[in-house]
């Protein structure tokens, strides 16, 4: 029969007993322990009230149950700390007591349990009251701290029904400034002669207020469909020289709208992802008498094992092989449009966990870019397609939920 421990300084005597341990704290960890693979049979958790039933014994308590030999999941959730050990006599007549008192739960224990310092910094933390707090501007001193418990209490006091969505525009502003700053620092460090331009994919979040903030900051937009293209044109038309990257399926209407966008003062780049798209672009350009900005998406051999890693490498669905890119150059030269080819794009996936994969992709793309320039294309843009990951689990490792680099390292490598 399994062993167990209860806080409160009480004794258990035999089966069929009913005891009460008043004044003890609730803790959701009890559910995790009782549902673990190591939990004894017939042991279950019913409610936060809470009633625990085990072979005829009913424990009416309001606390956590710590059991010797719980699963590794439960052990790690409690930081590996156990307060003592007790056991129940198989015959039911034995008496058991706890051997020592558990230490009081602290804010540091909560931080270690949920790893906010790993995945949440610098925006999420636990304050001195033990509440989750948000620091929208990324400060560490807590001057702009928003106590989420206070926010929820305020909402419920106003009879607002949960759940709700809370938006923090300052987090977005801080991330944009940080991204721009990392690339600016890398440019200065290596003496790079050009500049960095951020481009936000509308498919990630098409909400109007969000797109307005990106455009106001100076970022361009990326589209992958006709509806997204129309949204982007409405947002960028008021900003001369705005950058618009156009991917996705391209029929004649899509191509025509992209080509016409140049008359609005927008740097609209139509990126070829399938070799068949080239003829539509050439025909539209000749029909309208407008010379478009053309890019090609390269299908790199570099492959990664992260999120959407199956879309990377030689078997990727989208992108042109080196042979196809060369044929694009010959076709554009034949039509007198080689000067329109100015961008090389690649995208090897999202949530790339290893910096070595990014390094290899940049090396391969750089060779392709240089060869295009040697063949006579003026070039001017290299679109690295995102992919920098987020350390979701805070481990700074190689798992698909983590990364082994930071934003500054990624920016320096891409320069």
mmCIF file of C-alpha atoms in Angstrom:
data_model
loop_
_atom_site.group_PDB
_atom_site.id
_atom_site.type_symbol
_atom_site.label_atom_id
_atom_site.label_comp_id
_atom_site.label_asym_id
_atom_site.label_seq_id
_atom_site.Cartn_x
_atom_site.Cartn_y
_atom_site.Cartn_z
ATOM 1 C CA UNK A 1 0.000 0.000 0.000
ATOM 2 C CA UNK A 2 1.296 3.479 -0.858
ATOM 3 C CA UNK A 3 2.630 5.944 1.665
ATOM 4 C CA UNK A 4 1.482 9.487 2.263
ATOM 5 C CA UNK A 5 1.868 12.647 4.317
ATOM 6 C CA UNK A 6 -0.612 15.276 5.456
ATOM 7 C CA UNK A 7 0.177 18.639 7.017
ATOM 8 C CA UNK A 8 -1.412 19.694 10.277
ATOM 9 C CA UNK A 9 0.122 17.653 13.093
ATOM 10 C CA UNK A 10 -2.691 15.082 13.270
ATOM 11 C CA UNK A 11 -2.737 11.300 13.502
ATOM 12 C CA UNK A 12 -4.455 8.687 11.351
ATOM 13 C CA UNK A 13 -5.818 5.592 13.064
ATOM 14 C CA UNK A 14 -7.005 2.740 10.904
ATOM 15 C CA UNK A 15 -9.485 2.529 8.050
ATOM 16 C CA UNK A 16 -12.964 3.960 8.170
ATOM 17 C CA UNK A 17 -11.765 7.026 10.087
ATOM 18 C CA UNK A 18 -12.866 10.562 9.358
ATOM 19 C CA UNK A 19 -10.569 13.436 10.329
ATOM 20 C CA UNK A 20 -10.412 17.186 9.857
ATOM 21 C CA UNK A 21 -7.309 19.334 9.496
ATOM 22 C CA UNK A 22 -8.528 22.950 9.844
ATOM 23 C CA UNK A 23 -6.620 26.083 8.965
ATOM 24 C CA UNK A 24 -4.626 24.522 6.150
ATOM 25 C CA UNK A 25 -4.056 26.105 2.737
ATOM 26 C CA UNK A 26 -5.540 24.901 -0.556
ATOM 27 C CA UNK A 27 -3.093 23.965 -3.261
ATOM 28 C CA UNK A 28 -3.741 22.683 -6.777
ATOM 29 C CA UNK A 29 -0.610 20.523 -6.549
ATOM 30 C CA UNK A 30 -2.716 17.921 -4.735
ATOM 31 C CA UNK A 31 -4.564 17.167 -7.955
ATOM 32 C CA UNK A 32 -1.301 16.681 -9.813
ATOM 33 C CA UNK A 33 0.042 14.314 -7.160
ATOM 34 C CA UNK A 34 -3.114 12.257 -6.957
ATOM 35 C CA UNK A 35 -3.375 11.913 -10.727
ATOM 36 C CA UNK A 36 0.259 10.888 -11.133
ATOM 37 C CA UNK A 37 1.179 7.354 -12.286
ATOM 38 C CA UNK A 38 2.576 6.560 -8.831
ATOM 39 C CA UNK A 39 -0.660 7.350 -6.984
ATOM 40 C CA UNK A 40 -2.199 4.378 -5.119
ATOM 41 C CA UNK A 41 -5.329 2.814 -6.560
ATOM 42 C CA UNK A 42 -8.677 4.182 -5.359
ATOM 43 C CA UNK A 43 -7.020 7.507 -4.472
ATOM 44 C CA UNK A 44 -8.768 10.450 -6.092
ATOM 45 C CA UNK A 45 -9.211 14.197 -5.858
ATOM 46 C CA UNK A 46 -12.709 15.586 -5.879
ATOM 47 C CA UNK A 47 -12.752 19.333 -5.303
ATOM 48 C CA UNK A 48 -10.851 22.274 -3.853
ATOM 49 C CA UNK A 49 -12.991 21.901 -0.739
ATOM 50 C CA UNK A 50 -11.628 19.256 -0.601
ATOM 51 C CA UNK A 51 -12.535 15.576 -0.083
ATOM 52 C CA UNK A 52 -10.002 12.817 -0.629
ATOM 53 C CA UNK A 53 -11.217 9.216 -0.657
ATOM 54 C CA UNK A 54 -8.865 6.291 -0.113
ATOM 55 C CA UNK A 55 -10.004 2.748 0.679
ATOM 56 C CA UNK A 56 -12.765 3.806 3.032
ATOM 57 C CA UNK A 57 -10.912 6.681 4.678
ATOM 58 C CA UNK A 58 -12.323 10.157 4.118
ATOM 59 C CA UNK A 59 -10.040 13.111 4.735
ATOM 60 C CA UNK A 60 -11.906 16.409 4.869
ATOM 61 C CA UNK A 61 -9.160 18.993 4.512
ATOM 62 C CA UNK A 62 -8.322 22.273 2.835
ATOM 63 C CA UNK A 63 -4.658 21.775 2.106
ATOM 64 C CA UNK A 64 -2.146 20.014 -0.109
ATOM 65 C CA UNK A 65 -1.299 16.344 0.098
ATOM 66 C CA UNK A 66 2.372 15.462 -0.257
ATOM 67 C CA UNK A 67 3.077 11.799 -0.922
ATOM 68 C CA UNK A 68 6.378 10.009 -0.756
ATOM 69 C CA UNK A 69 7.397 8.620 -4.155
ATOM 70 C CA UNK A 70 5.217 10.818 -6.361
ATOM 71 C CA UNK A 71 5.911 10.922 -10.068
ATOM 72 C CA UNK A 72 8.800 12.942 -11.491
ATOM 73 C CA UNK A 73 6.285 15.424 -12.913
ATOM 74 C CA UNK A 74 4.826 16.157 -9.495
ATOM 75 C CA UNK A 75 8.299 16.114 -7.937
ATOM 76 C CA UNK A 76 9.588 18.772 -10.335
ATOM 77 C CA UNK A 77 6.425 20.839 -9.838
ATOM 78 C CA UNK A 78 7.210 21.052 -6.137
ATOM 79 C CA UNK A 79 10.874 21.757 -6.776
ATOM 80 C CA UNK A 80 11.836 18.311 -5.478
ATOM 81 C CA UNK A 81 11.069 19.254 -1.867
ATOM 82 C CA UNK A 82 9.412 16.760 0.494
ATOM 83 C CA UNK A 83 8.778 17.395 4.155
ATOM 84 C CA UNK A 84 8.985 13.917 5.597
ATOM 85 C CA UNK A 85 7.502 10.467 5.255
ATOM 86 C CA UNK A 86 4.723 8.387 6.788
ATOM 87 C CA UNK A 87 3.067 5.110 5.905
ATOM 88 C CA UNK A 88 -0.281 3.387 6.339
ATOM 89 C CA UNK A 89 -0.224 -0.071 7.897
ATOM 90 C CA UNK A 90 -1.492 -2.723 5.475
ATOM 91 C CA UNK A 91 -3.699 -4.062 8.231
ATOM 92 C CA UNK A 92 -5.317 -0.718 8.837
ATOM 93 C CA UNK A 93 -4.564 -0.694 12.542
ATOM 94 C CA UNK A 94 -1.333 1.235 12.463
ATOM 95 C CA UNK A 95 -0.849 4.813 13.553
ATOM 96 C CA UNK A 96 1.040 7.268 11.379
ATOM 97 C CA UNK A 97 2.319 10.751 12.025
ATOM 98 C CA UNK A 98 4.123 13.344 9.944
ATOM 99 C CA UNK A 99 7.770 13.661 10.893
ATOM 100 C CA UNK A 100 8.493 17.315 10.134
ATOM 101 C CA UNK A 101 6.714 20.497 9.075
ATOM 102 C CA UNK A 102 6.905 21.790 5.500
ATOM 103 C CA UNK A 103 8.479 25.207 4.866
ATOM 104 C CA UNK A 104 6.168 28.113 4.026
ATOM 105 C CA UNK A 105 5.574 28.641 0.288
ATOM 106 C CA UNK A 106 7.395 31.738 -0.982
ATOM 107 C CA UNK A 107 7.340 34.020 -4.003
ATOM 108 C CA UNK A 108 10.642 32.481 -5.050
ATOM 109 C CA UNK A 109 9.026 29.038 -5.000
ATOM 110 C CA UNK A 110 6.291 30.275 -7.340
ATOM 111 C CA UNK A 111 8.842 31.808 -9.688
ATOM 112 C CA UNK A 112 10.828 28.567 -9.775
ATOM 113 C CA UNK A 113 7.668 26.524 -10.368
ATOM 114 C CA UNK A 114 6.318 28.575 -13.286
ATOM 115 C CA UNK A 115 9.732 29.735 -14.638
ATOM 116 C CA UNK A 116 8.543 33.268 -15.298
ATOM 117 C CA UNK A 117 12.132 34.490 -15.145
ATOM 118 C CA UNK A 118 12.891 32.249 -18.124
ATOM 119 C CA UNK A 119 10.012 32.674 -20.576
ATOM 120 C CA UNK A 120 8.275 35.768 -19.201
ATOM 121 C CA UNK A 121 11.109 38.246 -18.646
ATOM 122 C CA UNK A 122 11.065 41.189 -18.857
ATOM 123 C CA UNK A 123 7.287 41.541 -19.209
ATOM 124 C CA UNK A 124 5.873 39.026 -16.722
ATOM 125 C CA UNK A 125 6.867 38.494 -13.108
ATOM 126 C CA UNK A 126 5.561 37.678 -9.632
ATOM 127 C CA UNK A 127 5.342 40.669 -7.306
ATOM 128 C CA UNK A 128 5.971 40.788 -3.562
ATOM 129 C CA UNK A 129 2.318 39.946 -2.914
ATOM 130 C CA UNK A 130 2.702 36.710 -4.869
ATOM 131 C CA UNK A 131 0.509 37.934 -7.732
ATOM 132 C CA UNK A 132 1.210 37.695 -11.433
ATOM 133 C CA UNK A 133 2.125 41.143 -12.723
ATOM 134 C CA UNK A 134 2.823 42.654 -16.131
ATOM 135 C CA UNK A 135 5.550 45.221 -16.838
ATOM 136 C CA UNK A 136 4.566 46.536 -20.296
ATOM 137 C CA UNK A 137 7.676 48.629 -20.899
ATOM 138 C CA UNK A 138 10.051 45.855 -19.848
ATOM 139 C CA UNK A 139 11.261 47.526 -16.663
ATOM 140 C CA UNK A 140 12.777 45.521 -13.829
ATOM 141 C CA UNK A 141 12.099 47.928 -10.972
ATOM 142 C CA UNK A 142 8.336 47.519 -11.040
ATOM 143 C CA UNK A 143 7.487 51.190 -11.548
ATOM 144 C CA UNK A 144 5.118 50.384 -14.430
ATOM 145 C CA UNK A 145 3.881 47.177 -12.843
ATOM 146 C CA UNK A 146 0.278 46.071 -13.397
ATOM 147 C CA UNK A 147 -1.036 43.652 -10.766
ATOM 148 C CA UNK A 148 -3.200 41.169 -12.664
ATOM 149 C CA UNK A 149 -5.051 40.087 -9.523
ATOM 150 C CA UNK A 150 -6.091 43.695 -8.938
ATOM 151 C CA UNK A 151 -7.219 43.995 -12.558
ATOM 152 C CA UNK A 152 -9.351 40.840 -12.356
ATOM 153 C CA UNK A 153 -10.827 41.901 -9.017
ATOM 154 C CA UNK A 154 -11.737 45.266 -10.534
ATOM 155 C CA UNK A 155 -13.385 43.625 -13.541
ATOM 156 C CA UNK A 156 -15.431 41.219 -11.448
ATOM 157 C CA UNK A 157 -16.496 44.089 -9.172
ATOM 158 C CA UNK A 158 -17.910 45.762 -12.286
ATOM 159 C CA UNK A 159 -19.912 42.603 -13.052
ATOM 160 C CA UNK A 160 -17.870 41.924 -16.201
ATOM 161 C CA UNK A 161 -17.939 38.284 -17.231
ATOM 162 C CA UNK A 162 -14.665 36.424 -17.629
ATOM 163 C CA UNK A 163 -12.693 35.477 -19.645
ATOM 164 C CA UNK A 164 -11.490 38.779 -21.064
ATOM 165 C CA UNK A 165 -8.671 39.819 -23.391
ATOM 166 C CA UNK A 166 -6.168 42.290 -21.971
ATOM 167 C CA UNK A 167 -3.988 44.145 -24.461
ATOM 168 C CA UNK A 168 -0.716 45.874 -23.623
ATOM 169 C CA UNK A 169 0.339 48.156 -26.519
ATOM 170 C CA UNK A 170 3.506 49.130 -24.643
ATOM 171 C CA UNK A 171 4.787 45.549 -24.953
ATOM 172 C CA UNK A 172 4.463 45.807 -28.736
ATOM 173 C CA UNK A 173 6.259 49.167 -28.779
ATOM 174 C CA UNK A 174 9.057 47.817 -26.598
ATOM 175 C CA UNK A 175 9.527 44.755 -28.816
ATOM 176 C CA UNK A 176 9.685 46.853 -31.977
ATOM 177 C CA UNK A 177 12.258 49.189 -30.430
ATOM 178 C CA UNK A 178 14.279 46.231 -29.158
ATOM 179 C CA UNK A 179 14.266 44.510 -32.562
ATOM 180 C CA UNK A 180 15.263 47.697 -34.352
ATOM 181 C CA UNK A 181 17.927 48.384 -31.740
ATOM 182 C CA UNK A 182 19.462 44.913 -32.036
ATOM 183 C CA UNK A 183 19.882 45.234 -35.801
ATOM 184 C CA UNK A 184 21.154 48.817 -35.503
ATOM 185 C CA UNK A 185 23.757 47.631 -33.012
ATOM 186 C CA UNK A 186 24.784 44.755 -35.307
ATOM 187 C CA UNK A 187 25.049 47.136 -38.286
ATOM 188 C CA UNK A 188 27.325 49.463 -36.324
ATOM 189 C CA UNK A 189 29.424 46.590 -34.954
ATOM 190 C CA UNK A 190 30.221 45.094 -38.366
ATOM 191 C CA UNK A 191 30.285 48.293 -40.420
ATOM 192 C CA UNK A 192 27.372 47.189 -42.583
ATOM 193 C CA UNK A 193 26.648 49.770 -45.299
ATOM 194 C CA UNK A 194 22.885 49.272 -45.608
ATOM 195 C CA UNK A 195 19.974 49.309 -43.172
ATOM 196 C CA UNK A 196 17.342 47.070 -41.588
ATOM 197 C CA UNK A 197 13.610 47.271 -42.315
ATOM 198 C CA UNK A 198 11.110 45.294 -40.291
ATOM 199 C CA UNK A 199 8.135 43.755 -42.103
ATOM 200 C CA UNK A 200 5.070 42.445 -40.266
ATOM 201 C CA UNK A 201 3.066 39.537 -41.800
ATOM 202 C CA UNK A 202 -0.602 40.489 -41.716
ATOM 203 C CA UNK A 203 -1.622 36.824 -41.353
ATOM 204 C CA UNK A 204 -0.136 36.816 -37.833
ATOM 205 C CA UNK A 205 -2.661 39.364 -36.580
ATOM 206 C CA UNK A 206 -4.759 41.467 -38.976
ATOM 207 C CA UNK A 207 -6.397 43.683 -36.350
ATOM 208 C CA UNK A 208 -6.557 47.295 -37.455
ATOM 209 C CA UNK A 209 -5.134 48.953 -34.340
ATOM 210 C CA UNK A 210 -2.147 46.601 -34.377
ATOM 211 C CA UNK A 211 -1.288 47.202 -38.042
ATOM 212 C CA UNK A 212 -1.550 50.959 -37.504
ATOM 213 C CA UNK A 213 1.099 50.781 -34.785
ATOM 214 C CA UNK A 214 3.515 48.831 -36.989
ATOM 215 C CA UNK A 215 3.087 51.275 -39.862
ATOM 216 C CA UNK A 216 3.478 54.303 -37.581
ATOM 217 C CA UNK A 217 6.717 52.843 -36.231
ATOM 218 C CA UNK A 218 8.052 52.536 -39.784
ATOM 219 C CA UNK A 219 7.665 48.825 -40.419
ATOM 220 C CA UNK A 220 6.447 47.453 -43.727
ATOM 221 C CA UNK A 221 3.824 44.753 -44.228
ATOM 222 C CA UNK A 222 3.821 41.278 -45.765
ATOM 223 C CA UNK A 223 0.763 39.789 -47.479
ATOM 224 C CA UNK A 224 -0.139 36.358 -48.800
ATOM 225 C CA UNK A 225 -3.603 36.804 -50.305
ATOM 226 C CA UNK A 226 -5.792 39.341 -52.111
ATOM 227 C CA UNK A 227 -7.740 40.371 -48.971
ATOM 228 C CA UNK A 228 -4.476 40.947 -47.098
ATOM 229 C CA UNK A 229 -3.140 42.909 -50.069
ATOM 230 C CA UNK A 230 -6.130 45.264 -49.991
ATOM 231 C CA UNK A 231 -5.677 45.782 -46.240
ATOM 232 C CA UNK A 232 -1.992 46.571 -46.716
ATOM 233 C CA UNK A 233 -2.653 49.034 -49.537
ATOM 234 C CA UNK A 234 -5.116 50.943 -47.351
ATOM 235 C CA UNK A 235 -2.588 51.145 -44.504
ATOM 236 C CA UNK A 236 0.531 51.992 -46.524
ATOM 237 C CA UNK A 237 -0.882 54.396 -49.114
ATOM 238 C CA UNK A 238 -0.346 57.375 -46.801
ATOM 239 C CA UNK A 239 3.352 56.598 -46.251
ATOM 240 C CA UNK A 240 5.621 57.264 -49.195
ATOM 241 C CA UNK A 241 8.217 54.565 -49.818
ATOM 242 C CA UNK A 242 6.590 51.995 -47.548
ATOM 243 C CA UNK A 243 7.803 48.429 -48.099
ATOM 244 C CA UNK A 244 5.240 45.788 -49.089
ATOM 245 C CA UNK A 245 6.288 42.145 -49.554
ATOM 246 C CA UNK A 246 3.789 40.118 -51.614
ATOM 247 C CA UNK A 247 3.826 36.333 -51.280
ATOM 248 C CA UNK A 248 1.145 33.687 -51.680
ATOM 249 C CA UNK A 249 -0.962 32.505 -54.604
ATOM 250 C CA UNK A 250 -0.824 34.948 -57.519
ATOM 251 C CA UNK A 251 -3.559 35.143 -60.137
ATOM 252 C CA UNK A 252 -3.826 37.946 -62.692
ATOM 253 C CA UNK A 253 -5.860 40.221 -60.381
ATOM 254 C CA UNK A 254 -3.390 39.825 -57.514
ATOM 255 C CA UNK A 255 -0.388 40.538 -59.756
ATOM 256 C CA UNK A 256 -2.076 43.551 -61.340
ATOM 257 C CA UNK A 257 -2.864 45.113 -57.947
ATOM 258 C CA UNK A 258 0.722 44.634 -56.797
ATOM 259 C CA UNK A 259 2.143 46.202 -59.954
ATOM 260 C CA UNK A 260 -0.277 49.147 -59.734
ATOM 261 C CA UNK A 261 0.686 49.708 -56.085
ATOM 262 C CA UNK A 262 3.988 51.204 -57.253
ATOM 263 C CA UNK A 263 2.006 54.191 -58.565
ATOM 264 C CA UNK A 264 0.909 54.891 -54.976
ATOM 265 C CA UNK A 265 4.540 55.337 -53.979
ATOM 266 C CA UNK A 266 4.700 51.915 -52.321
ATOM 267 C CA UNK A 267 7.733 49.676 -52.799
ATOM 268 C CA UNK A 268 5.632 46.627 -53.629
ATOM 269 C CA UNK A 269 7.790 43.541 -54.192
ATOM 270 C CA UNK A 270 6.156 40.568 -55.882
ATOM 271 C CA UNK A 271 7.975 37.428 -54.747
ATOM 272 C CA UNK A 272 8.026 34.443 -57.117
ATOM 273 C CA UNK A 273 7.421 31.223 -55.181
ATOM 274 C CA UNK A 274 6.514 29.000 -58.147
ATOM 275 C CA UNK A 275 8.196 29.117 -61.548
ATOM 276 C CA UNK A 276 4.775 29.396 -63.260
ATOM 277 C CA UNK A 277 4.199 32.825 -61.693
ATOM 278 C CA UNK A 278 6.943 34.447 -63.759
ATOM 279 C CA UNK A 279 4.992 34.584 -67.026
ATOM 280 C CA UNK A 280 1.992 36.239 -65.353
ATOM 281 C CA UNK A 281 4.235 38.942 -63.891
ATOM 282 C CA UNK A 282 5.982 39.581 -67.229
ATOM 283 C CA UNK A 283 2.668 39.763 -69.115
ATOM 284 C CA UNK A 284 1.096 42.129 -66.564
ATOM 285 C CA UNK A 285 4.120 44.419 -66.598
ATOM 286 C CA UNK A 286 4.081 44.675 -70.377
ATOM 287 C CA UNK A 287 0.313 45.211 -70.473
ATOM 288 C CA UNK A 288 0.349 48.056 -67.926
ATOM 289 C CA UNK A 289 3.682 49.515 -68.951
ATOM 290 C CA UNK A 290 4.945 49.411 -65.353
ATOM 291 C CA UNK A 291 8.238 47.869 -64.290
ATOM 292 C CA UNK A 292 7.635 45.957 -61.057
ATOM 293 C CA UNK A 293 10.034 45.054 -58.266
ATOM 294 C CA UNK A 294 10.543 41.294 -58.463
ATOM 295 C CA UNK A 295 11.883 38.915 -55.850
ATOM 296 C CA UNK A 296 12.519 35.176 -55.808
ATOM 297 C CA UNK A 297 12.011 32.774 -52.942
ATOM 298 C CA UNK A 298 14.901 30.344 -52.701
ATOM 299 C CA UNK A 299 14.369 26.755 -51.627
ATOM 300 C CA UNK A 300 17.410 26.279 -49.408
ATOM 301 C CA UNK A 301 18.793 22.868 -48.550
ATOM 302 C CA UNK A 302 19.183 23.923 -44.902
ATOM 303 C CA UNK A 303 16.691 22.042 -42.739
ATOM 304 C CA UNK A 304 15.704 22.315 -39.087
ATOM 305 C CA UNK A 305 13.712 20.205 -36.646
ATOM 306 C CA UNK A 306 11.665 22.970 -35.041
ATOM 307 C CA UNK A 307 8.101 24.104 -35.613
ATOM 308 C CA UNK A 308 7.123 23.637 -39.277
ATOM 309 C CA UNK A 309 10.543 22.169 -39.930
ATOM 310 C CA UNK A 310 8.964 19.875 -42.518
ATOM 311 C CA UNK A 311 8.513 22.941 -44.764
ATOM 312 C CA UNK A 312 12.270 23.480 -44.879
ATOM 313 C CA UNK A 313 14.966 21.789 -46.940
ATOM 314 C CA UNK A 314 15.002 20.453 -50.488
ATOM 315 C CA UNK A 315 11.514 18.956 -50.178
ATOM 316 C CA UNK A 316 9.857 22.229 -49.161
ATOM 317 C CA UNK A 317 6.582 22.970 -50.932
ATOM 318 C CA UNK A 318 7.354 26.610 -51.724
ATOM 319 C CA UNK A 319 10.373 28.240 -53.272
ATOM 320 C CA UNK A 320 12.559 27.888 -56.349
ATOM 321 C CA UNK A 321 15.540 25.625 -56.708
ATOM 322 C CA UNK A 322 18.856 27.084 -57.830
ATOM 323 C CA UNK A 323 18.212 25.802 -61.354
ATOM 324 C CA UNK A 324 14.817 27.513 -61.453
ATOM 325 C CA UNK A 325 16.266 30.779 -60.143
ATOM 326 C CA UNK A 326 18.829 30.730 -62.946
ATOM 327 C CA UNK A 327 16.028 30.193 -65.480
ATOM 328 C CA UNK A 328 14.213 33.232 -64.029
ATOM 329 C CA UNK A 329 17.340 35.319 -64.593
ATOM 330 C CA UNK A 330 17.613 34.170 -68.232
ATOM 331 C CA UNK A 331 13.903 34.830 -68.874
ATOM 332 C CA UNK A 332 14.014 38.321 -67.375
ATOM 333 C CA UNK A 333 17.159 39.130 -69.340
ATOM 334 C CA UNK A 334 15.414 37.964 -72.504
ATOM 335 C CA UNK A 335 12.513 40.378 -71.808
ATOM 336 C CA UNK A 336 14.824 43.234 -70.829
ATOM 337 C CA UNK A 337 13.580 43.091 -67.228
ATOM 338 C CA UNK A 338 16.606 41.777 -65.342
ATOM 339 C CA UNK A 339 16.928 45.154 -63.629
ATOM 340 C CA UNK A 340 13.561 44.417 -61.944
ATOM 341 C CA UNK A 341 15.005 41.501 -59.935
ATOM 342 C CA UNK A 342 16.015 43.055 -56.609
ATOM 343 C CA UNK A 343 15.091 40.708 -53.766
ATOM 344 C CA UNK A 344 16.045 37.245 -52.519
ATOM 345 C CA UNK A 345 13.711 35.673 -49.983
ATOM 346 C CA UNK A 346 13.919 32.483 -47.953
ATOM 347 C CA UNK A 347 11.960 31.054 -45.055
ATOM 348 C CA UNK A 348 13.155 27.856 -43.410
ATOM 349 C CA UNK A 349 10.433 27.672 -40.756
ATOM 350 C CA UNK A 350 9.282 29.128 -37.451
ATOM 351 C CA UNK A 351 10.503 28.702 -33.882
ATOM 352 C CA UNK A 352 14.050 27.764 -34.924
ATOM 353 C CA UNK A 353 15.689 26.514 -31.741
ATOM 354 C CA UNK A 354 19.346 26.370 -32.790
ATOM 355 C CA UNK A 355 21.470 29.332 -33.833
ATOM 356 C CA UNK A 356 23.559 26.982 -35.982
ATOM 357 C CA UNK A 357 20.594 26.423 -38.315
ATOM 358 C CA UNK A 358 20.184 30.176 -38.827
ATOM 359 C CA UNK A 359 23.909 30.501 -39.457
ATOM 360 C CA UNK A 360 23.869 27.766 -42.104
ATOM 361 C CA UNK A 361 20.797 29.235 -43.833
ATOM 362 C CA UNK A 362 22.370 32.697 -43.967
ATOM 363 C CA UNK A 363 25.566 31.287 -45.445
ATOM 364 C CA UNK A 364 23.656 29.421 -48.159
ATOM 365 C CA UNK A 365 21.409 32.395 -48.974
ATOM 366 C CA UNK A 366 24.397 34.751 -49.134
ATOM 367 C CA UNK A 367 26.043 32.601 -51.807
ATOM 368 C CA UNK A 368 22.840 32.667 -53.878
ATOM 369 C CA UNK A 369 22.488 36.431 -53.449
ATOM 370 C CA UNK A 370 26.065 37.082 -54.588
ATOM 371 C CA UNK A 371 25.680 34.851 -57.637
ATOM 372 C CA UNK A 372 22.517 36.706 -58.672
ATOM 373 C CA UNK A 373 24.421 39.977 -58.456
ATOM 374 C CA UNK A 374 27.256 38.515 -60.573
ATOM 375 C CA UNK A 375 24.699 37.498 -63.208
ATOM 376 C CA UNK A 376 23.630 41.120 -63.577
ATOM 377 C CA UNK A 377 20.638 41.480 -61.243
ATOM 378 C CA UNK A 378 20.892 44.755 -59.261
ATOM 379 C CA UNK A 379 19.482 43.093 -56.102
ATOM 380 C CA UNK A 380 19.279 45.271 -52.974
ATOM 381 C CA UNK A 381 17.067 43.279 -50.581
ATOM 382 C CA UNK A 382 17.473 40.015 -48.723
ATOM 383 C CA UNK A 383 14.313 38.888 -46.924
ATOM 384 C CA UNK A 384 15.260 36.408 -44.216
ATOM 385 C CA UNK A 385 11.636 35.464 -43.541
ATOM 386 C CA UNK A 386 11.574 35.486 -39.759
ATOM 387 C CA UNK A 387 11.965 32.250 -37.819
ATOM 388 C CA UNK A 388 13.670 33.614 -34.701
ATOM 389 C CA UNK A 389 12.190 31.611 -31.841
ATOM 390 C CA UNK A 390 10.833 32.326 -28.375
ATOM 391 C CA UNK A 391 12.103 30.602 -25.233
ATOM 392 C CA UNK A 392 8.655 29.413 -24.167
ATOM 393 C CA UNK A 393 9.813 27.015 -21.459
ATOM 394 C CA UNK A 394 12.688 29.190 -20.240
ATOM 395 C CA UNK A 395 15.258 26.401 -20.537
ATOM 396 C CA UNK A 396 17.469 28.078 -23.177
ATOM 397 C CA UNK A 397 17.896 24.672 -24.781
ATOM 398 C CA UNK A 398 17.383 22.882 -28.096
ATOM 399 C CA UNK A 399 13.782 21.729 -27.646
ATOM 400 C CA UNK A 400 11.042 22.938 -29.981
ATOM 401 C CA UNK A 401 9.727 25.123 -27.142
ATOM 402 C CA UNK A 402 13.036 26.864 -26.509
ATOM 403 C CA UNK A 403 16.009 28.582 -28.191
ATOM 404 C CA UNK A 404 19.731 28.681 -27.454
ATOM 405 C CA UNK A 405 20.234 32.320 -28.511
ATOM 406 C CA UNK A 406 18.781 35.779 -27.935
ATOM 407 C CA UNK A 407 17.556 38.499 -30.275
ATOM 408 C CA UNK A 408 20.904 40.306 -30.395
ATOM 409 C CA UNK A 409 22.779 37.158 -31.413
ATOM 410 C CA UNK A 410 20.213 36.475 -34.128
ATOM 411 C CA UNK A 411 20.527 40.031 -35.453
ATOM 412 C CA UNK A 412 24.331 39.898 -35.557
ATOM 413 C CA UNK A 413 24.307 36.573 -37.379
ATOM 414 C CA UNK A 414 21.910 37.883 -40.002
ATOM 415 C CA UNK A 415 24.143 40.853 -40.666
#
